[in-house]
GROMACS .gro file of C-alpha atoms in nm:
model
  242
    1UNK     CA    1   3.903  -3.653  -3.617
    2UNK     CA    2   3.972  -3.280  -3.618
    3UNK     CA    3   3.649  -3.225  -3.899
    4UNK     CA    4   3.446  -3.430  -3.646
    5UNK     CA    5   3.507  -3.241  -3.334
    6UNK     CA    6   3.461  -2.916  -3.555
    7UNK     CA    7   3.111  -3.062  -3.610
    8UNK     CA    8   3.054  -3.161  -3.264
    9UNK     CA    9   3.128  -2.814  -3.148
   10UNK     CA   10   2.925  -2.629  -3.435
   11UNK     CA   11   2.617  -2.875  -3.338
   12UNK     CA   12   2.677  -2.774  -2.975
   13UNK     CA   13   2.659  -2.397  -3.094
   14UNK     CA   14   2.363  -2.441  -3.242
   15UNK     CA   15   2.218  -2.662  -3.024
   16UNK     CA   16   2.200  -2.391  -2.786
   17UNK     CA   17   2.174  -2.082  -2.956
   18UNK     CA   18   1.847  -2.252  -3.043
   19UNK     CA   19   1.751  -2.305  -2.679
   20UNK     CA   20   1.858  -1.948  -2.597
   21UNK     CA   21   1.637  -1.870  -2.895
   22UNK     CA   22   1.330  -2.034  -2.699
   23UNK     CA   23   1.440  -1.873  -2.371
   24UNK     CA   24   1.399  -1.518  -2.536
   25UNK     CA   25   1.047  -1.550  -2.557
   26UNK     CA   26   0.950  -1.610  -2.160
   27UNK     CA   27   1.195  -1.379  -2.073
   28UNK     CA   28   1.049  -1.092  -2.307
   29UNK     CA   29   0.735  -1.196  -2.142
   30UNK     CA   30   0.871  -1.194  -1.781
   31UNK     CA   31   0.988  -0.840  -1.873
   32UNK     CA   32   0.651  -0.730  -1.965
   33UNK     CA   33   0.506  -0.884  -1.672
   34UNK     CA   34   0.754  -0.696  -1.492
   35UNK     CA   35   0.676  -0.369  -1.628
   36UNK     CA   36   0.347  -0.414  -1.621
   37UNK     CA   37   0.353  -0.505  -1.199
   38UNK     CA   38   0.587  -0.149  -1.157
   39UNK     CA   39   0.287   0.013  -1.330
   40UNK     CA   40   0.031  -0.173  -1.093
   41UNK     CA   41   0.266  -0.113  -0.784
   42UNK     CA   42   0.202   0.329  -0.829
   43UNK     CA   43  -0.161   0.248  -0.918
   44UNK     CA   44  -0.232   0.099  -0.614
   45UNK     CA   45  -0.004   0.312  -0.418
   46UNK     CA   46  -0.171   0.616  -0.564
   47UNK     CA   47  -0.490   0.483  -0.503
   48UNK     CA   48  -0.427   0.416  -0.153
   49UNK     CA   49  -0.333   0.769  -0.068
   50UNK     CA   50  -0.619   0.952  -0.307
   51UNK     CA   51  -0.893   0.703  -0.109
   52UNK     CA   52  -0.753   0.789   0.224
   53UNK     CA   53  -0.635   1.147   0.166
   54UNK     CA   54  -0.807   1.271   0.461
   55UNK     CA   55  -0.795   1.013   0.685
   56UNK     CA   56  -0.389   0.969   0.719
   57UNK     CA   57  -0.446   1.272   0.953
   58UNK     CA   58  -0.635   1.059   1.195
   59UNK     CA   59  -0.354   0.841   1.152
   60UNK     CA   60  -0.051   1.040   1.328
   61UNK     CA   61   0.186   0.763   1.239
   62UNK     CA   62   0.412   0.782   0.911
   63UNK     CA   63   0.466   0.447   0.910
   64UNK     CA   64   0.178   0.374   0.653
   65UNK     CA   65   0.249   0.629   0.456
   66UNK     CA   66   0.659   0.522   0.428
   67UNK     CA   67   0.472   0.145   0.315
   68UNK     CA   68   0.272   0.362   0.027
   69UNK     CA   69   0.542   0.557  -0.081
   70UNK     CA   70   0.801   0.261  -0.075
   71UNK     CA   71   0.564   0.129  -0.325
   72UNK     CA   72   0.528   0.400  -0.535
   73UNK     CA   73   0.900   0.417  -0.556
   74UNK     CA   74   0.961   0.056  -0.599
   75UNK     CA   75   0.704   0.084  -0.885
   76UNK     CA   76   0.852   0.345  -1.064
   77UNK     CA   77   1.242   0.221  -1.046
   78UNK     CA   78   1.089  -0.159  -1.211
   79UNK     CA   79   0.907   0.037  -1.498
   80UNK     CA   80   1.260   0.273  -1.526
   81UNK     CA   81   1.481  -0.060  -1.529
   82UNK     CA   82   1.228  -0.252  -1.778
   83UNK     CA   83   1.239   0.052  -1.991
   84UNK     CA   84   1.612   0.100  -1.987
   85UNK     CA   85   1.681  -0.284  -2.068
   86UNK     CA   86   1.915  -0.327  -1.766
   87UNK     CA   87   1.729  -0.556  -1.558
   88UNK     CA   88   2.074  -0.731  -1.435
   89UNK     CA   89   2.055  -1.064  -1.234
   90UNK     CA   90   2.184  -0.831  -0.977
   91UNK     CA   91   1.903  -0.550  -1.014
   92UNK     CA   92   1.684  -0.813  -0.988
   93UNK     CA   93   1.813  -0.981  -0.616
   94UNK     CA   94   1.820  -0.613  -0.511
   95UNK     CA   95   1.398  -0.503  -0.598
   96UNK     CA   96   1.315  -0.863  -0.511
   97UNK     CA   97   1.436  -0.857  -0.137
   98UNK     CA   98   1.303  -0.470  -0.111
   99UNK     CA   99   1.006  -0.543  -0.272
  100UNK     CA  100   0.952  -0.884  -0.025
  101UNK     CA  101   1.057  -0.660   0.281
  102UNK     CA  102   0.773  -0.396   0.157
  103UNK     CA  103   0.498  -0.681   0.159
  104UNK     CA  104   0.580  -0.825   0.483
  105UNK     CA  105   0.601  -0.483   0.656
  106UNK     CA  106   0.268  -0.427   0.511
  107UNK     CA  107   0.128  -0.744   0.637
  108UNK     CA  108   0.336  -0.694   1.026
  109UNK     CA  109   0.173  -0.344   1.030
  110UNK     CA  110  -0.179  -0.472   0.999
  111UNK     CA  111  -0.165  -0.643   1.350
  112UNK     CA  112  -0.032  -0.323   1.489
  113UNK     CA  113  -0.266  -0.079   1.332
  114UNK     CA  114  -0.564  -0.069   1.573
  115UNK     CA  115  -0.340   0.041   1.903
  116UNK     CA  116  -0.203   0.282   1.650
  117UNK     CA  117  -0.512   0.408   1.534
  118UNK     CA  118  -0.628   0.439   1.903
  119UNK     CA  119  -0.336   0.680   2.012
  120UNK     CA  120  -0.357   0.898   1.719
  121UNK     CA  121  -0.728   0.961   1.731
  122UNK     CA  122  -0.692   1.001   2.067
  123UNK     CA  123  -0.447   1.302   2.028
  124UNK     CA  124  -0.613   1.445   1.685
  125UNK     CA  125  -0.967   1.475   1.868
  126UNK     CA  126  -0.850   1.791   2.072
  127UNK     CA  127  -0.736   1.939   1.739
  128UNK     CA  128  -1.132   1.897   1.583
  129UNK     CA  129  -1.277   2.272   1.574
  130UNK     CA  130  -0.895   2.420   1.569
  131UNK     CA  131  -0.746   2.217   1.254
  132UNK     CA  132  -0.944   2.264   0.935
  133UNK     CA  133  -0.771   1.937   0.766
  134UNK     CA  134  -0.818   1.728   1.102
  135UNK     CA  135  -1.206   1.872   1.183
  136UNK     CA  136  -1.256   1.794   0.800
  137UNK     CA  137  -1.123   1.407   0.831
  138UNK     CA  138  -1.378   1.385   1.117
  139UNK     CA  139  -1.691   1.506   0.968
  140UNK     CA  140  -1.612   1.267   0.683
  141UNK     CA  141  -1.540   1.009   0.873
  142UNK     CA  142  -1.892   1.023   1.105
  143UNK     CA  143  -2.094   1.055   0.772
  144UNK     CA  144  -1.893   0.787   0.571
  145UNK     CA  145  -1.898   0.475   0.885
  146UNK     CA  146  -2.192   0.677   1.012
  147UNK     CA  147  -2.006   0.602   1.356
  148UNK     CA  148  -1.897   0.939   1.618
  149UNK     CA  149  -1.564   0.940   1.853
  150UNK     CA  150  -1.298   0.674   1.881
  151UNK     CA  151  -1.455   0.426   2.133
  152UNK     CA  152  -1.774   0.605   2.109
  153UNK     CA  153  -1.972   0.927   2.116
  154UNK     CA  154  -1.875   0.988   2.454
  155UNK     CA  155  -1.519   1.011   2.423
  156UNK     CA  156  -1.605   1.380   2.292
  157UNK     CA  157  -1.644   1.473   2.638
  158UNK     CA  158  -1.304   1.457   2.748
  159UNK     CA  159  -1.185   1.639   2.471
  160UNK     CA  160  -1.025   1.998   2.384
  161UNK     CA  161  -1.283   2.062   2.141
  162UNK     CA  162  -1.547   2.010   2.418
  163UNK     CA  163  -1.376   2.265   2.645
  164UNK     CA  164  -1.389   2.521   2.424
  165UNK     CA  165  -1.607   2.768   2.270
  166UNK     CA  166  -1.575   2.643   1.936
  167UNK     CA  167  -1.806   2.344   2.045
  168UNK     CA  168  -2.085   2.561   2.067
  169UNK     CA  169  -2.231   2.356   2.396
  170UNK     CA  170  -2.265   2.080   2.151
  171UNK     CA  171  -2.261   1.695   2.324
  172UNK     CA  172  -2.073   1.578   2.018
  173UNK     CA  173  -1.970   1.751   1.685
  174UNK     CA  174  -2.308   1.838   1.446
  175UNK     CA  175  -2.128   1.558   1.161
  176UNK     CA  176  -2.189   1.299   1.380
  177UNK     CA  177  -2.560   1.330   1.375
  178UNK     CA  178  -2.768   1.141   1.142
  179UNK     CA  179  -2.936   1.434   0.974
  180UNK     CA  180  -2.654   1.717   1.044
  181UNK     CA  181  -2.765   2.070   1.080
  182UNK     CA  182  -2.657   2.332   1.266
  183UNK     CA  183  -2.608   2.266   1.671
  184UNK     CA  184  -2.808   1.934   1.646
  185UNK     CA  185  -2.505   1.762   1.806
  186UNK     CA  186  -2.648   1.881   2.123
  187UNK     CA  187  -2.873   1.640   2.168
  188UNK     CA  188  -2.698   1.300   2.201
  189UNK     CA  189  -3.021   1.081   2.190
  190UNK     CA  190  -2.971   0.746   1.965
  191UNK     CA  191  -3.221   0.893   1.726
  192UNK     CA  192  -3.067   1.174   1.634
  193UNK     CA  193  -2.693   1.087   1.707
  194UNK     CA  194  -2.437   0.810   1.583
  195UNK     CA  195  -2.288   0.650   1.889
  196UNK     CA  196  -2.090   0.353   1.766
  197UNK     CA  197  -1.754   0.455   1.808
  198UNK     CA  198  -1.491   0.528   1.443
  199UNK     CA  199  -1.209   0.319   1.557
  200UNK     CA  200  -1.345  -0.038   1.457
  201UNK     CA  201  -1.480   0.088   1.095
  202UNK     CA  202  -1.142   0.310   1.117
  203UNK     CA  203  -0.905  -0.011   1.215
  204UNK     CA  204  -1.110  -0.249   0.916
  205UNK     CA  205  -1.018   0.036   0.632
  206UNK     CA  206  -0.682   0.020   0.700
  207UNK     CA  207  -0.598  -0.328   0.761
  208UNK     CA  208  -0.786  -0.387   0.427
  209UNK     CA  209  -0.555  -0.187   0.231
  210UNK     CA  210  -0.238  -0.291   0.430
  211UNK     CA  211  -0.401  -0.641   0.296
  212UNK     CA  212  -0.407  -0.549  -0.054
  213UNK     CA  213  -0.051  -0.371  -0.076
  214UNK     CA  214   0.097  -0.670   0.141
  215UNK     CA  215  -0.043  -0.913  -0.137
  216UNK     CA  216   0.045  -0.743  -0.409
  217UNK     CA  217   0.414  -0.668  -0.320
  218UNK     CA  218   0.415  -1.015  -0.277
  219UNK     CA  219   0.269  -1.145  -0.592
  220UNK     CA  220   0.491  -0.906  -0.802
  221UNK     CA  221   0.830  -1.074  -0.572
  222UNK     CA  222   0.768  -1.429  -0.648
  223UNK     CA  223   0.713  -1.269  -1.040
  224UNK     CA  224   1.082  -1.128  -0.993
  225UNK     CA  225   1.187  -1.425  -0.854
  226UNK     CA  226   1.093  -1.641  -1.164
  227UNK     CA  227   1.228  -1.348  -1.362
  228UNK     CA  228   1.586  -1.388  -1.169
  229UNK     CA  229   1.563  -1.804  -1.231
  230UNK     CA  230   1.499  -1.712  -1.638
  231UNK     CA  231   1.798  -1.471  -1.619
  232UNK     CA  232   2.001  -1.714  -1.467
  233UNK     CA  233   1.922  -2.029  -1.750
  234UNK     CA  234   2.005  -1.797  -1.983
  235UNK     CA  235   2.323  -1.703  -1.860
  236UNK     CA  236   2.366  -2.076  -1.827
  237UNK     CA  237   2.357  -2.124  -2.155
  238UNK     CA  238   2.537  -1.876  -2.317
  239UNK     CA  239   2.820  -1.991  -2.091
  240UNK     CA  240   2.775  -2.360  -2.157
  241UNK     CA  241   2.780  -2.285  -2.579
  242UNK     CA  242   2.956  -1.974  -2.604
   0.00000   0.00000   0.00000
């Protein structure tokens, strides 16, 4: 009776240390996967910033920014933890719900971007001729979206910039016309000016990224989220036959 039990138990034991055995291999792979989405997380986080350098300026709002950067952090603590070996059930709950809260900021902020985008270009037009990084944004800007202003050309005219000397008597600054050269933004005519306002082409840049950071945090949380389910069978199972 006792030899039988004894046999039961040692069946058990192996039994599930081969199961465990089987689990090793997803979960090595779920590890990888995991390293592998830290290292896309500061790709597209660097990205982000490098493409848009000069625009944040326009911006005015750190909010976008804190959503990059967030990402860039997250990205770097999963590649740390994957490295380290310690990715812990509890680890795990932790990036997962910080990594989810990241995405859906990312997606809220895209319905809020274009009244944001409005206010700050609003204020950062007066800087143009005064602020090398801000004047710089714009010129790139009006040549990029071949666009001029926020709303339009027009909104030049109620601007510091205009007021000044540094305008030159120009209608509009010389990077918003479609061959620039020096002082041709005097002449606002539609052949030799852009007058479709920045803020649409502005507004579709950013909500495009926002996208693309809001799908990819998450993509990567439903990856932790299987990851946490595999940690959790495991642990299962060792406690079951051990």
């Amino acid at each position: 009776m006792e030899r039988e039990r004894h046999l039961e138990l040692n069946s058990k034991k192996k039994k599930g240390l081969i199961n465990l055995e089987c689990l090793k291999i997803p979960m090595i792979m779920f590890t990888f996967l995991f390293w592998l989405s830290g290292i896309a997380m500061i790709i597209v986080g660097v990205w982000t910033l490098y493409y848009e350098e000069q625009y944040h300026l326009l911006l005015g709002s750190t909010r976008y920014l804190i959503i990059v950067g967030l990402m860039i952090g997250i990205g770097g603590v999963v590649i740390l933890v994957c490295v380290c070996g310690c990715y812990g059930t509890m680890k795990e709950h932790r990036y997962l719900l910080l990594t989810l809260s990241v995405g859906i900021v990312a997606f809220v902020h895209r319905y809020q971007i274009k009244d944001e985008i409005y206010k700050s270009t609003k204020n950062t037009m007066n800087l143009y001729g005064s602020d090398k990084g801000v004047t710089v944004a714009f010129d790139k800007l009006h040549q990029s979206f071949k666009c001029c202003g926020d709303l339009s050309y027009a909104s030049w005219n109620s601007t510091a910039w205009k007021q000044s000397e540094v305008s030159g008597n120009n209608t509009v600054p010389d990077s918003c016309c479609k061959t620039p050269s020096l002082k041709c933004g005097k002449r606002d005519h539609p052949s030799n000016i852009y007058r479709e306002g920045c803020i649409w082409e502005l507004t579709i840049l950013f909500k495009e990224h926002l996208l693309i950071l809001g799908s990819v945090m998450i993509g990567i949380s439903f990856l932790q989220l299987i990851g946490i389910l595999m940690t959790i069978c495991a642990l299962r199972y060792v406690d079951d036959y051990y």
